[in-house]
């Protein structure tokens, strides 16, 4: 029997991401099935000599791992956080293992107990919702791959969408909900069979990575919006060049559903790689033009800042726009200018300043600065 250590580096990293690492759960299950001892390592201060093998996985490139850990003789590192689109896949027998949904149990118990002690003094209840992805969801991929090859995306390896696993490979009927990590489910030729299978469970489900709105058809809308969907429908509007297409699809969506939809809005990514003054100005305008279209259809934008935004002369405005748009309760109530005024009352003057400076320099921006969810007339 071997002693196996598992490190979910994104959990330990500075940002402390709170989403289970699927590869780690599969490696854990595989090793437990072999009769090995498996432990989730939650700190880099352990005695690593006690393990025969350690599997370290990370999804995010920004998550830092000490070099001394990477250099351990018994460590195996994997995941997009290390190798981006060249990340080697898990061995087939691991990839298709039923995930170990109990890998994180001890870590959750420890955190809950620690918080309970703190909250007892304040006579408050500990919120367990922060652990919902670990406790409430079956997680997996029904399909993999995407044909679009967007230059900012990690999915570059395949040129089509293909079946990855049947639901029974990761569906735990004792869990309340299902979370799918597929890259582009609407690009899969047998998408309907997947939705039928998901709906047959009677459980709520969601596609966490966002869906490709450009591929919506009337039939897809009909199935998607009558499904037992969990939370907001999430799509992406990454490129202003898709404006007319997205506009047509928004009209189609609203023929079928008035439910809340969210759209990722990528900003600060220059497809020409110039990142000059003209780009930064146009990018702010493009972002707000996309937000305007979404708000018109009562959809919520989620502005995703490509890391280059930190080099923009408008970095403060990017931050202001993201702080406004990425909180549905705010973006539904106030314009960007209102948000600046609210922030000033709380002592943050930078937000209002960033908006004002930009529209004083580019007066055409004023209409975006004052636009408001629900107040914008449809075309
Ligand atoms: S459509 Fe989505 S999954 Fe496909 S390459 Fe573009 S961003 Fe990635």
CSV table of C-alpha atoms and ligand atoms in Angstrom, one decimal:
chain,number,residue,atom,x,y,z
A,1,UNK,CA,0.0,0.0,0.0
A,2,UNK,CA,1.4,3.4,-1.0
A,3,UNK,CA,1.0,6.8,0.7
A,4,UNK,CA,-0.3,9.3,-1.8
A,5,UNK,CA,-0.4,13.0,-1.2
A,6,UNK,CA,-2.6,15.2,-3.4
A,7,UNK,CA,-2.1,19.0,-3.8
A,8,UNK,CA,-4.7,21.2,-5.3
A,9,UNK,CA,-2.3,24.2,-5.7
A,10,UNK,CA,-5.1,26.7,-6.5
A,11,UNK,CA,-6.6,26.0,-3.1
A,12,UNK,CA,-3.3,26.8,-1.3
A,13,UNK,CA,-2.3,29.7,-3.6
A,14,UNK,CA,-2.6,33.3,-2.6
A,15,UNK,CA,-6.0,33.6,-4.3
A,16,UNK,CA,-7.4,30.5,-2.6
A,17,UNK,CA,-9.8,29.5,-5.4
A,18,UNK,CA,-12.8,27.7,-4.0
A,19,UNK,CA,-13.7,25.1,-6.7
A,20,UNK,CA,-12.8,21.4,-6.5
A,21,UNK,CA,-10.0,20.2,-8.8
A,22,UNK,CA,-11.5,17.5,-10.9
A,23,UNK,CA,-8.2,15.9,-11.8
A,24,UNK,CA,-7.2,15.7,-8.1
A,25,UNK,CA,-10.5,14.0,-7.3
A,26,UNK,CA,-10.0,11.4,-10.1
A,27,UNK,CA,-6.4,10.7,-9.1
A,28,UNK,CA,-7.6,10.3,-5.5
A,29,UNK,CA,-10.3,7.8,-6.5
A,30,UNK,CA,-7.9,5.9,-8.7
A,31,UNK,CA,-5.5,5.4,-5.9
A,32,UNK,CA,-8.1,4.6,-3.3
A,33,UNK,CA,-9.4,1.9,-5.7
A,34,UNK,CA,-5.9,0.5,-5.8
A,35,UNK,CA,-6.0,0.3,-1.9
A,36,UNK,CA,-3.5,3.2,-1.4
A,37,UNK,CA,-3.7,5.8,1.4
A,38,UNK,CA,-4.7,9.1,0.0
A,39,UNK,CA,-4.4,12.5,1.8
A,40,UNK,CA,-5.2,16.0,0.6
A,41,UNK,CA,-2.2,18.2,1.4
A,42,UNK,CA,-3.3,21.7,2.4
A,43,UNK,CA,-0.1,23.4,3.3
A,44,UNK,CA,3.5,23.4,1.9
A,45,UNK,CA,4.8,23.0,5.5
A,46,UNK,CA,4.3,19.2,5.6
A,47,UNK,CA,6.9,16.5,5.8
A,48,UNK,CA,6.8,15.4,2.1
A,49,UNK,CA,9.1,12.4,2.8
A,50,UNK,CA,6.1,10.5,4.2
A,51,UNK,CA,4.6,10.2,0.7
A,52,UNK,CA,5.6,7.7,-1.9
A,53,UNK,CA,4.0,9.9,-4.6
A,54,UNK,CA,2.6,13.4,-4.6
A,55,UNK,CA,0.3,14.6,-7.3
A,56,UNK,CA,0.2,18.4,-7.7
A,57,UNK,CA,-2.4,20.0,-9.9
A,58,UNK,CA,-3.2,23.6,-10.8
A,59,UNK,CA,-5.6,25.2,-13.2
A,60,UNK,CA,-4.5,28.8,-13.0
A,61,UNK,CA,-1.2,30.0,-14.4
A,62,UNK,CA,-1.1,32.8,-11.8
A,63,UNK,CA,-1.1,30.3,-8.9
A,64,UNK,CA,2.4,30.2,-7.5
A,65,UNK,CA,4.1,27.0,-6.3
A,66,UNK,CA,7.4,27.1,-4.4
A,67,UNK,CA,10.3,25.8,-6.6
A,68,UNK,CA,11.4,23.6,-3.6
A,69,UNK,CA,8.0,21.7,-4.0
A,70,UNK,CA,8.3,21.4,-7.8
A,71,UNK,CA,11.8,19.9,-7.3
A,72,UNK,CA,10.7,17.2,-4.9
A,73,UNK,CA,11.8,13.8,-6.2
A,74,UNK,CA,8.4,12.2,-5.6
A,75,UNK,CA,6.2,14.9,-7.1
A,76,UNK,CA,4.1,14.8,-10.4
A,77,UNK,CA,2.9,18.2,-11.6
A,78,UNK,CA,0.0,18.6,-14.0
A,79,UNK,CA,-2.7,20.9,-15.3
A,80,UNK,CA,-3.2,23.9,-17.5
A,81,UNK,CA,-1.7,26.1,-14.8
A,82,UNK,CA,1.7,24.5,-15.6
A,83,UNK,CA,1.4,23.5,-19.2
A,84,UNK,CA,-1.4,25.7,-20.6
A,85,UNK,CA,-2.8,24.1,-23.8
A,86,UNK,CA,0.0,21.5,-23.9
A,87,UNK,CA,-1.0,20.0,-20.6
A,88,UNK,CA,-0.7,16.2,-20.9
A,89,UNK,CA,-4.0,14.4,-20.3
A,90,UNK,CA,-4.5,12.0,-17.4
A,91,UNK,CA,-4.1,8.3,-18.2
A,92,UNK,CA,-7.4,7.0,-19.6
A,93,UNK,CA,-8.0,4.7,-16.6
A,94,UNK,CA,-7.7,7.8,-14.3
A,95,UNK,CA,-9.6,10.2,-16.5
A,96,UNK,CA,-12.6,7.9,-16.6
A,97,UNK,CA,-12.6,7.2,-12.9
A,98,UNK,CA,-15.6,8.2,-10.8
A,99,UNK,CA,-14.3,11.2,-8.9
A,100,UNK,CA,-13.6,11.0,-5.2
A,101,UNK,CA,-16.1,13.6,-3.9
A,102,UNK,CA,-14.8,13.1,-0.4
A,103,UNK,CA,-11.3,14.2,-1.0
A,104,UNK,CA,-12.0,17.6,0.5
A,105,UNK,CA,-14.1,16.5,3.5
A,106,UNK,CA,-11.4,16.9,6.2
A,107,UNK,CA,-10.3,20.3,4.8
A,108,UNK,CA,-14.0,21.5,4.9
A,109,UNK,CA,-14.5,20.2,8.4
A,110,UNK,CA,-11.4,21.9,9.7
A,111,UNK,CA,-12.4,25.2,8.1
A,112,UNK,CA,-16.0,25.0,9.3
A,113,UNK,CA,-14.9,24.2,12.9
A,114,UNK,CA,-12.4,27.1,12.8
A,115,UNK,CA,-15.1,29.5,11.6
A,116,UNK,CA,-17.6,28.2,14.1
A,117,UNK,CA,-15.3,29.2,16.9
A,118,UNK,CA,-14.9,32.6,15.5
A,119,UNK,CA,-18.7,33.1,14.8
A,120,UNK,CA,-19.7,31.7,18.2
A,121,UNK,CA,-18.1,34.8,19.8
A,122,UNK,CA,-20.1,37.0,17.3
A,123,UNK,CA,-23.3,34.9,17.7
A,124,UNK,CA,-23.5,34.4,14.0
A,125,UNK,CA,-24.1,31.3,11.9
A,126,UNK,CA,-21.4,30.0,9.6
A,127,UNK,CA,-22.3,30.1,6.0
A,128,UNK,CA,-21.8,26.7,4.4
A,129,UNK,CA,-22.6,28.0,0.9
A,130,UNK,CA,-18.9,28.8,0.3
A,131,UNK,CA,-18.4,25.0,0.1
A,132,UNK,CA,-21.4,24.2,-2.2
A,133,UNK,CA,-19.2,23.2,-5.1
A,134,UNK,CA,-17.5,20.6,-2.9
A,135,UNK,CA,-20.7,19.3,-1.2
A,136,UNK,CA,-23.6,19.8,-3.5
A,137,UNK,CA,-22.5,19.1,-7.1
A,138,UNK,CA,-21.6,16.2,-9.3
A,139,UNK,CA,-18.9,17.6,-11.5
A,140,UNK,CA,-17.6,16.5,-14.9
A,141,UNK,CA,-17.3,16.9,-18.7
A,142,UNK,CA,-19.9,15.4,-21.0
A,143,UNK,CA,-18.0,16.7,-24.0
A,144,UNK,CA,-14.6,18.2,-24.6
A,145,UNK,CA,-13.0,20.3,-27.3
A,146,UNK,CA,-13.9,23.4,-29.2
A,147,UNK,CA,-13.4,24.3,-32.9
A,148,UNK,CA,-13.1,28.1,-32.5
A,149,UNK,CA,-9.6,28.4,-31.3
A,150,UNK,CA,-10.0,31.9,-29.8
A,151,UNK,CA,-6.5,33.2,-29.3
A,152,UNK,CA,-7.0,34.1,-25.6
A,153,UNK,CA,-8.3,30.6,-24.7
A,154,UNK,CA,-6.6,27.6,-23.4
A,155,UNK,CA,-8.7,25.3,-25.6
A,156,UNK,CA,-6.4,25.0,-28.6
A,157,UNK,CA,-5.8,21.3,-28.8
A,158,UNK,CA,-8.9,20.1,-30.7
A,159,UNK,CA,-10.7,21.3,-33.8
A,160,UNK,CA,-14.1,19.8,-32.9
A,161,UNK,CA,-16.4,19.0,-30.0
A,162,UNK,CA,-16.5,15.3,-29.1
A,163,UNK,CA,-18.2,13.1,-26.5
A,164,UNK,CA,-16.0,12.8,-23.4
A,165,UNK,CA,-18.0,10.7,-20.9
A,166,UNK,CA,-21.5,9.6,-20.1
A,167,UNK,CA,-23.2,11.2,-17.2
A,168,UNK,CA,-22.9,8.0,-15.1
A,169,UNK,CA,-19.1,8.4,-15.0
A,170,UNK,CA,-19.5,11.3,-12.6
A,171,UNK,CA,-23.1,11.6,-11.5
A,172,UNK,CA,-23.7,11.0,-7.8
A,173,UNK,CA,-27.4,10.8,-7.2
A,174,UNK,CA,-27.0,11.8,-3.6
A,175,UNK,CA,-25.8,15.2,-4.7
A,176,UNK,CA,-28.3,18.0,-5.3
A,177,UNK,CA,-27.0,19.4,-8.5
A,178,UNK,CA,-24.7,18.8,-11.5
A,179,UNK,CA,-22.0,21.1,-12.8
A,180,UNK,CA,-20.6,20.6,-16.3
A,181,UNK,CA,-17.2,21.9,-17.3
A,182,UNK,CA,-17.6,21.3,-21.1
A,183,UNK,CA,-15.8,23.8,-23.4
A,184,UNK,CA,-18.5,24.2,-26.0
A,185,UNK,CA,-21.6,22.0,-25.5
A,186,UNK,CA,-23.7,23.8,-28.1
A,187,UNK,CA,-21.0,22.9,-30.7
A,188,UNK,CA,-21.6,19.2,-30.1
A,189,UNK,CA,-23.6,17.4,-32.8
A,190,UNK,CA,-25.5,15.3,-30.2
A,191,UNK,CA,-26.1,18.2,-27.8
A,192,UNK,CA,-29.8,17.3,-27.5
A,193,UNK,CA,-29.1,13.7,-26.2
A,194,UNK,CA,-26.8,15.2,-23.5
A,195,UNK,CA,-29.5,17.6,-22.4
A,196,UNK,CA,-32.1,14.8,-22.4
A,197,UNK,CA,-29.8,12.7,-20.2
A,198,UNK,CA,-29.2,15.7,-17.8
A,199,UNK,CA,-32.9,16.5,-17.6
A,200,UNK,CA,-33.8,12.9,-17.0
A,201,UNK,CA,-32.0,13.0,-13.6
A,202,UNK,CA,-34.5,15.6,-12.3
A,203,UNK,CA,-31.5,17.5,-10.9
A,204,UNK,CA,-30.6,21.1,-11.6
A,205,UNK,CA,-27.5,21.5,-13.8
A,206,UNK,CA,-25.4,24.2,-15.2
A,207,UNK,CA,-22.6,24.7,-17.7
A,208,UNK,CA,-20.1,26.6,-15.7
A,209,UNK,CA,-17.7,27.7,-18.5
A,210,UNK,CA,-20.3,29.6,-20.4
A,211,UNK,CA,-22.1,28.6,-23.6
A,212,UNK,CA,-21.5,29.7,-27.1
A,213,UNK,CA,-24.5,32.0,-27.8
A,214,UNK,CA,-23.5,32.3,-31.5
A,215,UNK,CA,-24.6,28.6,-32.0
A,216,UNK,CA,-28.1,29.0,-30.6
A,217,UNK,CA,-30.9,27.9,-32.8
A,218,UNK,CA,-34.6,27.9,-32.1
A,219,UNK,CA,-34.5,24.2,-31.2
A,220,UNK,CA,-31.5,24.8,-28.8
A,221,UNK,CA,-33.3,27.7,-27.2
A,222,UNK,CA,-36.4,25.6,-26.8
A,223,UNK,CA,-34.5,22.8,-25.0
A,224,UNK,CA,-32.1,25.0,-23.1
A,225,UNK,CA,-34.7,27.3,-21.6
A,226,UNK,CA,-37.1,24.6,-20.7
A,227,UNK,CA,-34.3,22.6,-19.0
A,228,UNK,CA,-33.9,22.3,-15.2
A,229,UNK,CA,-31.1,24.8,-15.3
A,230,UNK,CA,-29.2,25.9,-12.2
A,231,UNK,CA,-28.8,29.6,-11.8
A,232,UNK,CA,-28.2,32.1,-14.5
A,233,UNK,CA,-27.6,31.0,-18.1
A,234,UNK,CA,-24.0,32.0,-18.9
A,235,UNK,CA,-22.7,32.9,-22.4
A,236,UNK,CA,-19.9,35.0,-23.8
A,237,UNK,CA,-19.7,38.1,-25.9
A,238,UNK,CA,-15.9,38.4,-26.4
A,239,UNK,CA,-15.6,40.1,-29.7
A,240,UNK,CA,-17.3,43.3,-30.9
A,241,UNK,CA,-17.1,41.9,-34.4
A,242,UNK,CA,-19.9,39.5,-33.3
A,243,UNK,CA,-22.2,42.4,-32.5
A,244,UNK,CA,-24.9,41.8,-35.1
A,245,UNK,CA,-24.9,38.1,-34.6
A,246,UNK,CA,-25.2,38.4,-30.8
A,247,UNK,CA,-27.9,40.9,-31.3
A,248,UNK,CA,-29.9,38.5,-33.4
A,249,UNK,CA,-29.4,35.7,-30.8
A,250,UNK,CA,-30.4,38.0,-28.0
A,251,UNK,CA,-33.7,38.6,-29.8
A,252,UNK,CA,-34.1,34.8,-30.2
A,253,UNK,CA,-33.4,34.2,-26.5
A,254,UNK,CA,-36.0,36.7,-25.5
A,255,UNK,CA,-38.6,34.9,-27.7
A,256,UNK,CA,-38.1,31.9,-25.4
A,257,UNK,CA,-37.2,33.1,-22.0
A,258,UNK,CA,-37.1,36.2,-19.8
A,259,UNK,CA,-34.7,34.4,-17.4
A,260,UNK,CA,-31.6,36.1,-16.3
A,261,UNK,CA,-28.6,35.6,-18.6
A,262,UNK,CA,-25.0,36.6,-18.0
A,263,UNK,CA,-22.4,37.2,-20.6
A,264,UNK,CA,-18.7,37.2,-20.2
A,265,UNK,CA,-17.3,40.4,-21.8
A,266,UNK,CA,-13.6,40.0,-22.5
A,267,UNK,CA,-11.6,43.3,-22.5
A,268,UNK,CA,-8.0,44.4,-22.9
A,269,UNK,CA,-7.2,41.7,-25.5
A,270,UNK,CA,-5.8,43.2,-28.7
A,271,UNK,CA,-6.1,40.6,-31.5
A,272,UNK,CA,-3.5,42.7,-33.5
A,273,UNK,CA,-1.1,42.7,-30.5
A,274,UNK,CA,-0.5,46.5,-30.8
A,275,UNK,CA,-1.8,47.7,-27.5
A,276,UNK,CA,-1.4,51.3,-28.6
A,277,UNK,CA,-3.4,54.4,-27.5
A,278,UNK,CA,-6.0,53.8,-30.2
A,279,UNK,CA,-6.5,50.3,-29.0
A,280,UNK,CA,-7.0,51.2,-25.4
A,281,UNK,CA,-9.5,53.9,-26.2
A,282,UNK,CA,-11.5,51.8,-28.6
A,283,UNK,CA,-11.4,48.8,-26.2
A,284,UNK,CA,-13.2,50.9,-23.6
A,285,UNK,CA,-15.8,52.0,-26.1
A,286,UNK,CA,-16.2,48.4,-27.5
A,287,UNK,CA,-16.7,47.1,-23.9
A,288,UNK,CA,-19.4,49.6,-23.1
A,289,UNK,CA,-21.1,49.1,-26.5
A,290,UNK,CA,-21.3,45.4,-25.7
A,291,UNK,CA,-22.6,46.1,-22.2
A,292,UNK,CA,-25.2,48.4,-23.7
A,293,UNK,CA,-26.5,45.8,-26.0
A,294,UNK,CA,-26.7,43.2,-23.2
A,295,UNK,CA,-28.4,45.6,-20.8
A,296,UNK,CA,-31.0,46.4,-23.5
A,297,UNK,CA,-32.0,42.8,-23.4
A,298,UNK,CA,-31.9,42.7,-19.6
A,299,UNK,CA,-28.8,40.5,-19.6
A,300,UNK,CA,-25.9,41.0,-17.2
A,301,UNK,CA,-22.4,41.6,-18.4
A,302,UNK,CA,-19.5,40.2,-16.6
A,303,UNK,CA,-16.4,42.1,-17.6
A,304,UNK,CA,-13.3,39.9,-17.7
A,305,UNK,CA,-10.1,41.8,-17.8
A,306,UNK,CA,-7.3,40.2,-19.8
A,307,UNK,CA,-4.2,40.7,-17.7
A,308,UNK,CA,-2.7,43.2,-20.1
A,309,UNK,CA,-5.3,45.8,-18.8
A,310,UNK,CA,-2.7,46.6,-16.1
A,311,UNK,CA,-0.6,48.3,-18.8
A,312,UNK,CA,-3.5,50.5,-20.1
A,313,UNK,CA,-3.6,54.2,-19.4
A,314,UNK,CA,-7.2,53.5,-18.3
A,315,UNK,CA,-6.5,50.8,-15.8
A,316,UNK,CA,-8.5,52.7,-13.1
A,317,UNK,CA,-11.5,52.9,-15.5
A,318,UNK,CA,-11.3,49.2,-16.4
A,319,UNK,CA,-11.4,48.5,-12.6
A,320,UNK,CA,-14.4,50.8,-12.2
A,321,UNK,CA,-16.3,49.2,-15.1
A,322,UNK,CA,-15.6,45.7,-13.8
A,323,UNK,CA,-16.6,46.6,-10.2
A,324,UNK,CA,-19.9,48.1,-11.6
A,325,UNK,CA,-20.8,45.4,-14.1
A,326,UNK,CA,-19.8,42.4,-12.2
A,327,UNK,CA,-22.2,42.9,-9.4
A,328,UNK,CA,-25.7,42.2,-10.7
A,329,UNK,CA,-27.3,44.1,-7.9
A,330,UNK,CA,-25.4,47.2,-8.8
A,331,UNK,CA,-25.5,47.1,-12.5
A,332,UNK,CA,-29.3,46.6,-12.3
A,333,UNK,CA,-29.7,49.7,-10.2
A,334,UNK,CA,-27.3,52.3,-11.3
A,335,UNK,CA,-25.3,53.8,-14.2
A,336,UNK,CA,-21.6,54.0,-14.2
A,337,UNK,CA,-21.8,57.6,-13.1
A,338,UNK,CA,-24.2,56.7,-10.2
A,339,UNK,CA,-21.8,54.0,-9.2
A,340,UNK,CA,-19.0,56.6,-9.1
A,341,UNK,CA,-21.1,58.9,-6.9
A,342,UNK,CA,-21.9,56.0,-4.5
A,343,UNK,CA,-18.3,55.0,-4.3
A,344,UNK,CA,-17.3,58.6,-3.4
A,345,UNK,CA,-19.7,58.5,-0.5
A,346,UNK,CA,-17.7,55.5,0.8
A,347,UNK,CA,-14.5,57.4,0.4
A,348,UNK,CA,-13.4,56.0,-3.0
A,349,UNK,CA,-12.9,59.0,-5.3
A,350,UNK,CA,-10.9,57.1,-8.0
A,351,UNK,CA,-13.9,55.5,-9.6
A,352,UNK,CA,-15.9,58.7,-10.3
A,353,UNK,CA,-12.7,60.4,-11.4
A,354,UNK,CA,-11.8,57.6,-13.9
A,355,UNK,CA,-15.3,57.9,-15.6
A,356,UNK,CA,-15.3,61.7,-15.6
A,357,UNK,CA,-11.7,62.0,-17.0
A,358,UNK,CA,-12.6,59.6,-19.8
A,359,UNK,CA,-15.7,61.2,-21.0
A,360,UNK,CA,-14.2,64.7,-20.7
A,361,UNK,CA,-11.5,63.4,-23.1
A,362,UNK,CA,-13.9,61.5,-25.3
A,363,UNK,CA,-17.4,63.2,-25.0
A,364,UNK,CA,-19.0,60.3,-27.0
A,365,UNK,CA,-18.5,58.2,-24.0
A,366,UNK,CA,-21.0,60.1,-21.9
A,367,UNK,CA,-24.0,58.1,-23.2
A,368,UNK,CA,-22.4,54.9,-21.9
A,369,UNK,CA,-21.5,56.5,-18.6
A,370,UNK,CA,-25.2,57.3,-17.9
A,371,UNK,CA,-26.8,54.2,-19.4
A,372,UNK,CA,-29.0,52.2,-17.1
A,373,UNK,CA,-30.4,48.7,-17.1
A,374,UNK,CA,-34.1,48.7,-17.9
A,375,UNK,CA,-34.0,52.3,-19.1
A,376,UNK,CA,-32.4,51.7,-22.5
A,377,UNK,CA,-34.9,51.4,-25.3
A,378,UNK,CA,-34.7,48.5,-27.6
A,379,UNK,CA,-33.8,49.4,-31.2
B,1,LIG,S1,-15.5,29.4,-28.0
B,1,LIG,FE1,-15.0,29.4,-25.8
B,1,LIG,S2,-14.1,27.4,-25.4
B,1,LIG,FE2,-14.0,27.7,-27.6
B,1,LIG,S3,-12.0,28.5,-28.1
B,1,LIG,FE3,-13.4,30.3,-27.8
B,1,LIG,S4,-13.3,30.8,-25.6
B,1,LIG,FE4,-12.4,28.8,-25.9
